[in-house]
One Martini backbone bead per residue (centre of mass of N, CA, C, O) as a GRO file, in nm:
protein
  323
    1MET     BB    1   2.308  -0.660   1.162
    2ARG     BB    2   2.125  -0.920   1.102
    3ARG     BB    3   2.031  -0.962   1.437
    4ARG     BB    4   1.853  -0.679   1.405
    5SER     BB    5   1.675  -0.758   1.094
    6LEU     BB    6   1.526  -1.028   1.259
    7ILE     BB    7   1.392  -0.862   1.432
    8ALA     BB    8   1.282  -0.643   1.257
    9ALA     BB    9   1.056  -0.888   1.107
   10ALA     BB   10   0.916  -0.935   1.370
   11ALA     BB   11   0.787  -0.719   1.405
   12LEU     BB   12   0.642  -0.711   1.104
   13ALA     BB   13   0.435  -0.998   1.114
   14ALA     BB   14   0.252  -0.795   1.239
   15PRO     BB   15   0.069  -0.501   1.068
   16ILE     BB   16   0.008  -0.255   1.284
   17GLY     BB   17  -0.223  -0.137   1.122
   18LEU     BB   18  -0.416  -0.401   1.143
   19ILE     BB   19  -0.433  -0.384   1.457
   20THR     BB   20  -0.522  -0.111   1.492
   21ALA     BB   21  -0.790  -0.115   1.352
   22LEU     BB   22  -0.893  -0.347   1.504
   23ASP     BB   23  -0.921  -0.208   1.765
   24ALA     BB   24  -1.112   0.023   1.680
   25ALA     BB   25  -1.362  -0.222   1.615
   26LEU     BB   26  -1.345  -0.305   1.972
   27ALA     BB   27  -1.424  -0.007   2.055
   28SER     BB   28  -1.594   0.063   1.788
   29THR     BB   29  -1.771  -0.058   1.644
   30PRO     BB   30  -1.911  -0.061   1.293
   31ALA     BB   31  -2.054   0.018   0.986
   32PRO     BB   32  -2.174  -0.182   0.816
   33THR     BB   33  -2.082  -0.217   0.524
   34GLY     BB   34  -2.349  -0.383   0.293
   35ALA     BB   35  -2.387  -0.646   0.263
   36PRO     BB   36  -2.547  -0.899   0.253
   37PRO     BB   37  -2.681  -1.115   0.452
   38HIS     BB   38  -2.661  -1.407   0.303
   39THR     BB   39  -2.346  -1.428   0.343
   40LEU     BB   40  -2.176  -1.440   0.617
   41ASP     BB   41  -2.121  -1.702   0.625
   42ALA     BB   42  -1.934  -1.743   0.390
   43ARG     BB   43  -1.737  -1.563   0.492
   44LEU     BB   44  -1.651  -1.673   0.789
   45ALA     BB   45  -1.571  -1.948   0.600
   46ALA     BB   46  -1.355  -1.763   0.469
   47ALA     BB   47  -1.204  -1.695   0.634
   48ARG     BB   48  -1.104  -1.949   0.811
   49ALA     BB   49  -0.958  -1.995   0.590
   50GLN     BB   50  -0.751  -1.792   0.583
   51PHE     BB   51  -0.642  -1.954   0.904
   52ASP     BB   52  -0.575  -2.250   0.721
   53ALA     BB   53  -0.338  -2.063   0.540
   54ALA     BB   54  -0.195  -1.858   0.665
   55ALA     BB   55  -0.364  -1.555   0.623
   56HIS     BB   56  -0.302  -1.304   0.795
   57THR     BB   57  -0.356  -1.074   0.702
   58PRO     BB   58  -0.636  -1.091   0.534
   59LEU     BB   59  -0.764  -1.132   0.794
   60LEU     BB   60  -0.696  -0.841   0.941
   61ARG     BB   61  -0.850  -0.739   0.675
   62THR     BB   62  -1.188  -0.858   0.756
   63LEU     BB   63  -1.245  -0.874   1.072
   64PRO     BB   64  -1.425  -0.572   1.108
   65GLY     BB   65  -1.661  -0.653   0.878
   66LEU     BB   66  -1.724  -0.896   0.964
   67LEU     BB   67  -1.783  -0.790   1.291
   68ALA     BB   68  -2.016  -0.573   1.233
   69ASP     BB   69  -2.213  -0.777   1.053
   70ALA     BB   70  -2.247  -0.968   1.330
   71HIS     BB   71  -2.380  -0.754   1.445
   72HIS     BB   72  -2.611  -0.637   1.295
   73ALA     BB   73  -2.742  -0.910   1.255
   74ALA     BB   74  -2.782  -0.967   1.612
   75ALA     BB   75  -2.945  -0.642   1.651
   76THR     BB   76  -3.197  -0.736   1.417
   77GLY     BB   77  -3.286  -1.064   1.467
   78ARG     BB   78  -3.233  -1.210   1.761
   79GLN     BB   79  -3.125  -1.495   1.737
   80ASP     BB   80  -2.952  -1.754   1.798
   81LEU     BB   81  -2.789  -1.766   1.559
   82ASP     BB   82  -2.657  -1.499   1.544
   83CYS     BB   83  -2.485  -1.514   1.766
   84ALA     BB   84  -2.310  -1.718   1.729
   85ARG     BB   85  -2.196  -1.604   1.454
   86LEU     BB   86  -2.071  -1.387   1.634
   87SER     BB   87  -1.891  -1.618   1.831
   88SER     BB   88  -1.749  -1.696   1.587
   89ALA     BB   89  -1.600  -1.428   1.495
   90TYR     BB   90  -1.470  -1.378   1.776
   91THR     BB   91  -1.280  -1.668   1.765
   92LEU     BB   92  -1.136  -1.622   1.528
   93ALA     BB   93  -1.007  -1.360   1.652
   94ALA     BB   94  -0.884  -1.511   1.867
   95GLN     BB   95  -0.691  -1.697   1.755
   96THR     BB   96  -0.539  -1.510   1.579
   97LEU     BB   97  -0.433  -1.347   1.783
   98ASN     BB   98  -0.289  -1.513   1.941
   99LYS     BB   99  -0.060  -1.629   1.763
  100LEU     BB  100   0.036  -1.341   1.723
  101GLY     BB  101   0.051  -1.252   2.064
  102HIS     BB  102  -0.221  -1.036   2.112
  103TYR     BB  103  -0.346  -1.036   2.397
  104LYS     BB  104  -0.522  -0.808   2.485
  105GLN     BB  105  -0.739  -0.854   2.207
  106SER     BB  106  -0.800  -1.171   2.298
  107ARG     BB  107  -0.932  -1.126   2.507
  108LEU     BB  108  -1.174  -0.992   2.460
  109THR     BB  109  -1.274  -1.150   2.212
  110ALA     BB  110  -1.318  -1.382   2.376
  111ASP     BB  111  -1.560  -1.249   2.596
  112ARG     BB  112  -1.721  -1.214   2.357
  113ALA     BB  113  -1.748  -1.483   2.268
  114ALA     BB  114  -1.873  -1.626   2.558
  115LEU     BB  115  -2.124  -1.431   2.537
  116TYR     BB  116  -2.286  -1.511   2.270
  117GLY     BB  117  -2.275  -1.792   2.303
  118ASP     BB  118  -2.445  -1.807   2.552
  119VAL     BB  119  -2.678  -1.662   2.395
  120SER     BB  120  -2.745  -1.888   2.222
  121GLY     BB  121  -2.721  -2.206   2.321
  122SER     BB  122  -2.469  -2.280   2.188
  123PRO     BB  123  -2.246  -2.560   2.312
  124LEU     BB  124  -2.028  -2.523   2.083
  125ALA     BB  125  -1.978  -2.203   2.068
  126ALA     BB  126  -1.893  -2.187   2.350
  127ALA     BB  127  -1.651  -2.393   2.364
  128ALA     BB  128  -1.470  -2.233   2.135
  129ALA     BB  129  -1.453  -1.991   2.312
  130ALA     BB  130  -1.323  -2.111   2.559
  131ARG     BB  131  -1.059  -2.213   2.457
  132GLU     BB  132  -0.946  -1.909   2.388
  133LEU     BB  133  -0.969  -1.812   2.680
  134ALA     BB  134  -0.785  -2.005   2.787
  135ALA     BB  135  -0.560  -1.956   2.598
  136VAL     BB  136  -0.507  -1.650   2.750
  137LEU     BB  137  -0.477  -1.708   3.050
  138ARG     BB  138  -0.226  -1.899   3.007
  139HIS     BB  139  -0.061  -1.609   2.889
  140GLN     BB  140  -0.107  -1.484   3.183
  141GLY     BB  141  -0.092  -1.702   3.401
  142GLN     BB  142  -0.415  -1.831   3.431
  143GLU     BB  143  -0.447  -2.173   3.485
  144ALA     BB  144  -0.657  -2.203   3.661
  145ALA     BB  145  -0.892  -2.011   3.490
  146ALA     BB  146  -0.876  -2.208   3.288
  147GLN     BB  147  -0.939  -2.462   3.381
  148GLN     BB  148  -1.241  -2.379   3.510
  149HIS     BB  149  -1.333  -2.296   3.200
  150ILE     BB  150  -1.315  -2.552   3.042
  151GLU     BB  151  -1.429  -2.772   3.196
  152ALA     BB  152  -1.725  -2.661   3.181
  153ALA     BB  153  -1.750  -2.663   2.912
  154VAL     BB  154  -1.725  -2.994   2.878
  155SER     BB  155  -1.976  -3.031   3.082
  156ARG     BB  156  -2.162  -2.914   2.861
  157VAL     BB  157  -2.100  -3.100   2.594
  158GLU     BB  158  -2.150  -3.334   2.730
  159ALA     BB  159  -2.462  -3.293   2.805
  160THR     BB  160  -2.572  -3.339   2.464
  161GLY     BB  161  -2.471  -3.696   2.463
  162LEU     BB  162  -2.332  -3.722   2.199
  163THR     BB  163  -2.478  -3.802   1.931
  164THR     BB  164  -2.307  -3.646   1.746
  165GLY     BB  165  -2.011  -3.568   1.565
  166ALA     BB  166  -1.997  -3.305   1.648
  167GLN     BB  167  -1.997  -3.343   1.954
  168ALA     BB  168  -1.786  -3.513   1.986
  169SER     BB  169  -1.546  -3.363   1.871
  170ALA     BB  170  -1.613  -3.125   2.076
  171PHE     BB  171  -1.513  -3.295   2.327
  172ALA     BB  172  -1.227  -3.422   2.247
  173GLN     BB  173  -1.119  -3.128   2.186
  174MET     BB  174  -1.142  -3.009   2.503
  175LEU     BB  175  -0.999  -3.226   2.637
  176CYS     BB  176  -0.733  -3.142   2.485
  177SER     BB  177  -0.717  -2.838   2.605
  178SER     BB  178  -0.728  -2.914   2.923
  179ALA     BB  179  -0.470  -3.090   2.909
  180TYR     BB  180  -0.304  -2.851   2.842
  181THR     BB  181  -0.362  -2.685   3.058
  182ALA     BB  182  -0.219  -2.830   3.254
  183ALA     BB  183   0.033  -2.907   3.153
  184VAL     BB  184   0.105  -2.590   3.240
  185ALA     BB  185   0.024  -2.630   3.530
  186GLN     BB  186   0.172  -2.895   3.629
  187ASP     BB  187  -0.074  -3.161   3.607
  188ARG     BB  188   0.013  -3.400   3.538
  189ASP     BB  189  -0.190  -3.645   3.575
  190GLN     BB  190  -0.464  -3.468   3.451
  191ALA     BB  191  -0.280  -3.454   3.183
  192LEU     BB  192  -0.294  -3.774   3.137
  193ALA     BB  193  -0.583  -3.817   3.134
  194LEU     BB  194  -0.674  -3.626   2.927
  195ILE     BB  195  -0.557  -3.729   2.670
  196LYS     BB  196  -0.655  -4.055   2.707
  197GLU     BB  197  -0.958  -3.960   2.693
  198ALA     BB  198  -0.945  -3.809   2.417
  199ALA     BB  199  -0.842  -4.088   2.255
  200ARG     BB  200  -1.102  -4.245   2.302
  201ALA     BB  201  -1.312  -3.973   2.211
  202ALA     BB  202  -1.169  -4.031   1.888
  203ARG     BB  203  -1.179  -4.278   1.747
  204ASP     BB  204  -1.455  -4.253   1.599
  205LEU     BB  205  -1.332  -4.068   1.469
  206PRO     BB  206  -1.250  -3.949   1.163
  207ASP     BB  207  -0.953  -3.878   0.968
  208VAL     BB  208  -1.154  -3.705   0.803
  209ALA     BB  209  -1.307  -3.402   0.861
  210PRO     BB  210  -1.632  -3.274   0.770
  211ALA     BB  211  -1.717  -3.025   0.655
  212GLY     BB  212  -1.740  -2.754   0.869
  213ARG     BB  213  -1.651  -2.841   1.092
  214LEU     BB  214  -1.590  -2.652   1.418
  215PHE     BB  215  -1.417  -2.975   1.519
  216PRO     BB  216  -1.202  -3.104   1.324
  217LEU     BB  217  -1.124  -3.383   1.466
  218THR     BB  218  -0.849  -3.625   1.508
  219PRO     BB  219  -0.667  -3.886   1.590
  220ALA     BB  220  -0.397  -3.717   1.458
  221ALA     BB  221  -0.475  -3.441   1.671
  222VAL     BB  222  -0.410  -3.585   1.931
  223ASP     BB  223  -0.114  -3.674   1.891
  224LEU     BB  224  -0.028  -3.388   1.889
  225TYR     BB  225  -0.138  -3.318   2.178
  226ALA     BB  226   0.059  -3.476   2.292
  227VAL     BB  227   0.294  -3.344   2.227
  228SER     BB  228   0.225  -3.082   2.413
  229VAL     BB  229   0.186  -3.191   2.677
  230HIS     BB  230   0.454  -3.301   2.719
  231TRP     BB  231   0.643  -3.058   2.671
  232ALA     BB  232   0.494  -2.874   2.891
  233LEU     BB  233   0.600  -3.098   3.114
  234GLY     BB  234   0.914  -3.184   2.988
  235ASP     BB  235   0.906  -3.451   2.809
  236ALA     BB  236   1.035  -3.472   2.488
  237GLY     BB  237   1.087  -3.778   2.440
  238THR     BB  238   0.746  -3.837   2.468
  239ALA     BB  239   0.683  -3.632   2.264
  240LEU     BB  240   0.845  -3.775   2.002
  241GLU     BB  241   0.679  -4.058   2.049
  242ALA     BB  242   0.408  -3.954   1.969
  243GLY     BB  243   0.498  -3.810   1.687
  244ARG     BB  244   0.623  -4.026   1.514
  245ASN     BB  245   0.363  -4.100   1.303
  246LEU     BB  246   0.325  -3.782   1.213
  247ARG     BB  247   0.183  -3.661   0.903
  248ALA     BB  248   0.116  -3.398   0.710
  249ASP     BB  249  -0.120  -3.568   0.529
  250GLN     BB  250  -0.314  -3.578   0.835
  251PHE     BB  251  -0.344  -3.263   0.780
  252PRO     BB  252  -0.533  -3.032   0.557
  253THR     BB  253  -0.400  -2.794   0.660
  254ILE     BB  254  -0.146  -2.545   0.672
  255GLU     BB  255  -0.182  -2.488   0.959
  256ARG     BB  256  -0.120  -2.760   1.110
  257LYS     BB  257   0.124  -2.863   0.899
  258GLY     BB  258   0.279  -2.642   1.061
  259ARG     BB  259   0.186  -2.720   1.368
  260MET     BB  260   0.368  -2.993   1.344
  261HIS     BB  261   0.659  -2.877   1.276
  262THR     BB  262   0.665  -2.698   1.562
  263ASP     BB  263   0.607  -2.893   1.786
  264LEU     BB  264   0.845  -3.083   1.682
  265ALA     BB  265   1.073  -2.860   1.786
  266ARG     BB  266   1.037  -2.809   2.044
  267ALA     BB  267   1.093  -3.087   2.173
  268TRP     BB  268   1.399  -3.033   2.010
  269TRP     BB  269   1.460  -2.765   2.170
  270GLN     BB  270   1.422  -2.940   2.478
  271ARG     BB  271   1.645  -3.141   2.424
  272SER     BB  272   1.945  -3.006   2.226
  273LYS     BB  273   1.842  -3.013   1.897
  274PRO     BB  274   1.910  -2.833   1.678
  275GLU     BB  275   1.856  -2.974   1.382
  276GLN     BB  276   1.597  -3.100   1.427
  277THR     BB  277   1.485  -2.843   1.477
  278VAL     BB  278   1.545  -2.720   1.183
  279THR     BB  279   1.406  -2.902   1.007
  280GLU     BB  280   1.116  -2.816   1.134
  281LEU     BB  281   1.118  -2.548   1.029
  282LEU     BB  282   1.178  -2.558   0.759
  283ALA     BB  283   0.885  -2.755   0.694
  284ALA     BB  284   0.736  -2.514   0.762
  285ALA     BB  285   0.815  -2.307   0.577
  286ARG     BB  286   0.751  -2.437   0.341
  287VAL     BB  287   0.457  -2.457   0.376
  288SER     BB  288   0.450  -2.134   0.597
  289ALA     BB  289   0.593  -1.906   0.708
  290ALA     BB  290   0.394  -1.763   0.916
  291GLU     BB  291   0.416  -1.969   1.102
  292VAL     BB  292   0.651  -1.897   1.184
  293ARG     BB  293   0.690  -1.608   1.199
  294ASP     BB  294   0.418  -1.516   1.373
  295ARG     BB  295   0.523  -1.673   1.613
  296PRO     BB  296   0.714  -1.561   1.883
  297ALA     BB  297   0.781  -1.843   1.988
  298ILE     BB  298   0.936  -1.927   1.714
  299ARG     BB  299   1.092  -1.685   1.673
  300GLU     BB  300   1.259  -1.747   1.939
  301ILE     BB  301   1.312  -1.967   1.825
  302VAL     BB  302   1.538  -1.883   1.566
  303ASP     BB  303   1.712  -1.674   1.689
  304ALA     BB  304   1.862  -1.854   1.892
  305LEU     BB  305   1.982  -2.009   1.657
  306TYR     BB  306   2.130  -1.779   1.521
  307THR     BB  307   2.322  -1.725   1.805
  308LYS     BB  308   2.397  -2.031   1.892
  309HIS     BB  309   2.381  -2.167   1.575
  310PRO     BB  310   2.514  -2.065   1.302
  311HIS     BB  311   2.605  -2.323   1.163
  312VAL     BB  312   2.380  -2.520   1.107
  313SER     BB  313   2.196  -2.681   0.886
  314GLY     BB  314   1.985  -2.388   0.799
  315VAL     BB  315   1.984  -2.161   0.999
  316ARG     BB  316   1.988  -1.925   0.701
  317GLU     BB  317   1.752  -2.055   0.553
  318LEU     BB  318   1.557  -1.996   0.808
  319VAL     BB  319   1.580  -1.739   0.785
  320ALA     BB  320   1.538  -1.599   0.535
  321ALA     BB  321   1.267  -1.807   0.524
  322THR     BB  322   1.165  -1.564   0.775
  323ALA     BB  323   1.201  -1.241   0.687
   0.00000   0.00000   0.00000
């Protein structure tokens, strides 16, 4: 009974009614909400803050109206900035749906983000969209297409000249994403070369990213990507070594703090260390239960821990915390 309850709770992690409502909004753009157009930037920032806070349910409620108003602004304003803003709204939707495991919808939103990013002429908006589209393609087993897509985005960002902090952080971020994509494709040499290049590119970035930066990458964030790269290559020991100096206080948002713990948990799990896996997942759940409960890949580890290692200290607490 307890196992069935755990699976049922996992299935309800993202309320199906909210996914259905977002589906409907993607099929036929709703009428604008009537909110003043000048508030759109603030609303987009607030929606990003919901993502950063792992507030997935409120964010799913927010997205249909945000997309509707961003569409209306782009249709009536017809300015590059309006298209960039619409691209950013779709990128956020894709990022959210990717995290929650709804890849059919995330592919559609990522495609639209890429389209409007290209129309806007903003290499940074286009890069953000490319990053999410590559993530969807990875989940769909199209690693070669994902790598090709993200490599093109890296080149576009590099072509800006990297004369600003925003451009430099975007370039380093795209190198990280490209490294992880190569690792998922088991292209070891490329993955390791790219994550080293990302570390060099991020060397002069601040430890705390400026508020509002589209790619708030920091040197610590690159180290966290290195954990994921080595994990994807099947080298848990090197992944844990890459993350040995990481601390939650190096990451400003709940989402990133939780991600640090879940990425380390995946490496411990790959190394067949259930005790350490539980420790990291409990730490993630204490930061935000949603970061464990709402991500299908992490829920699978929790389920496996309960099934295979029910007597490990903390397993029942972990199940209860994420039910």
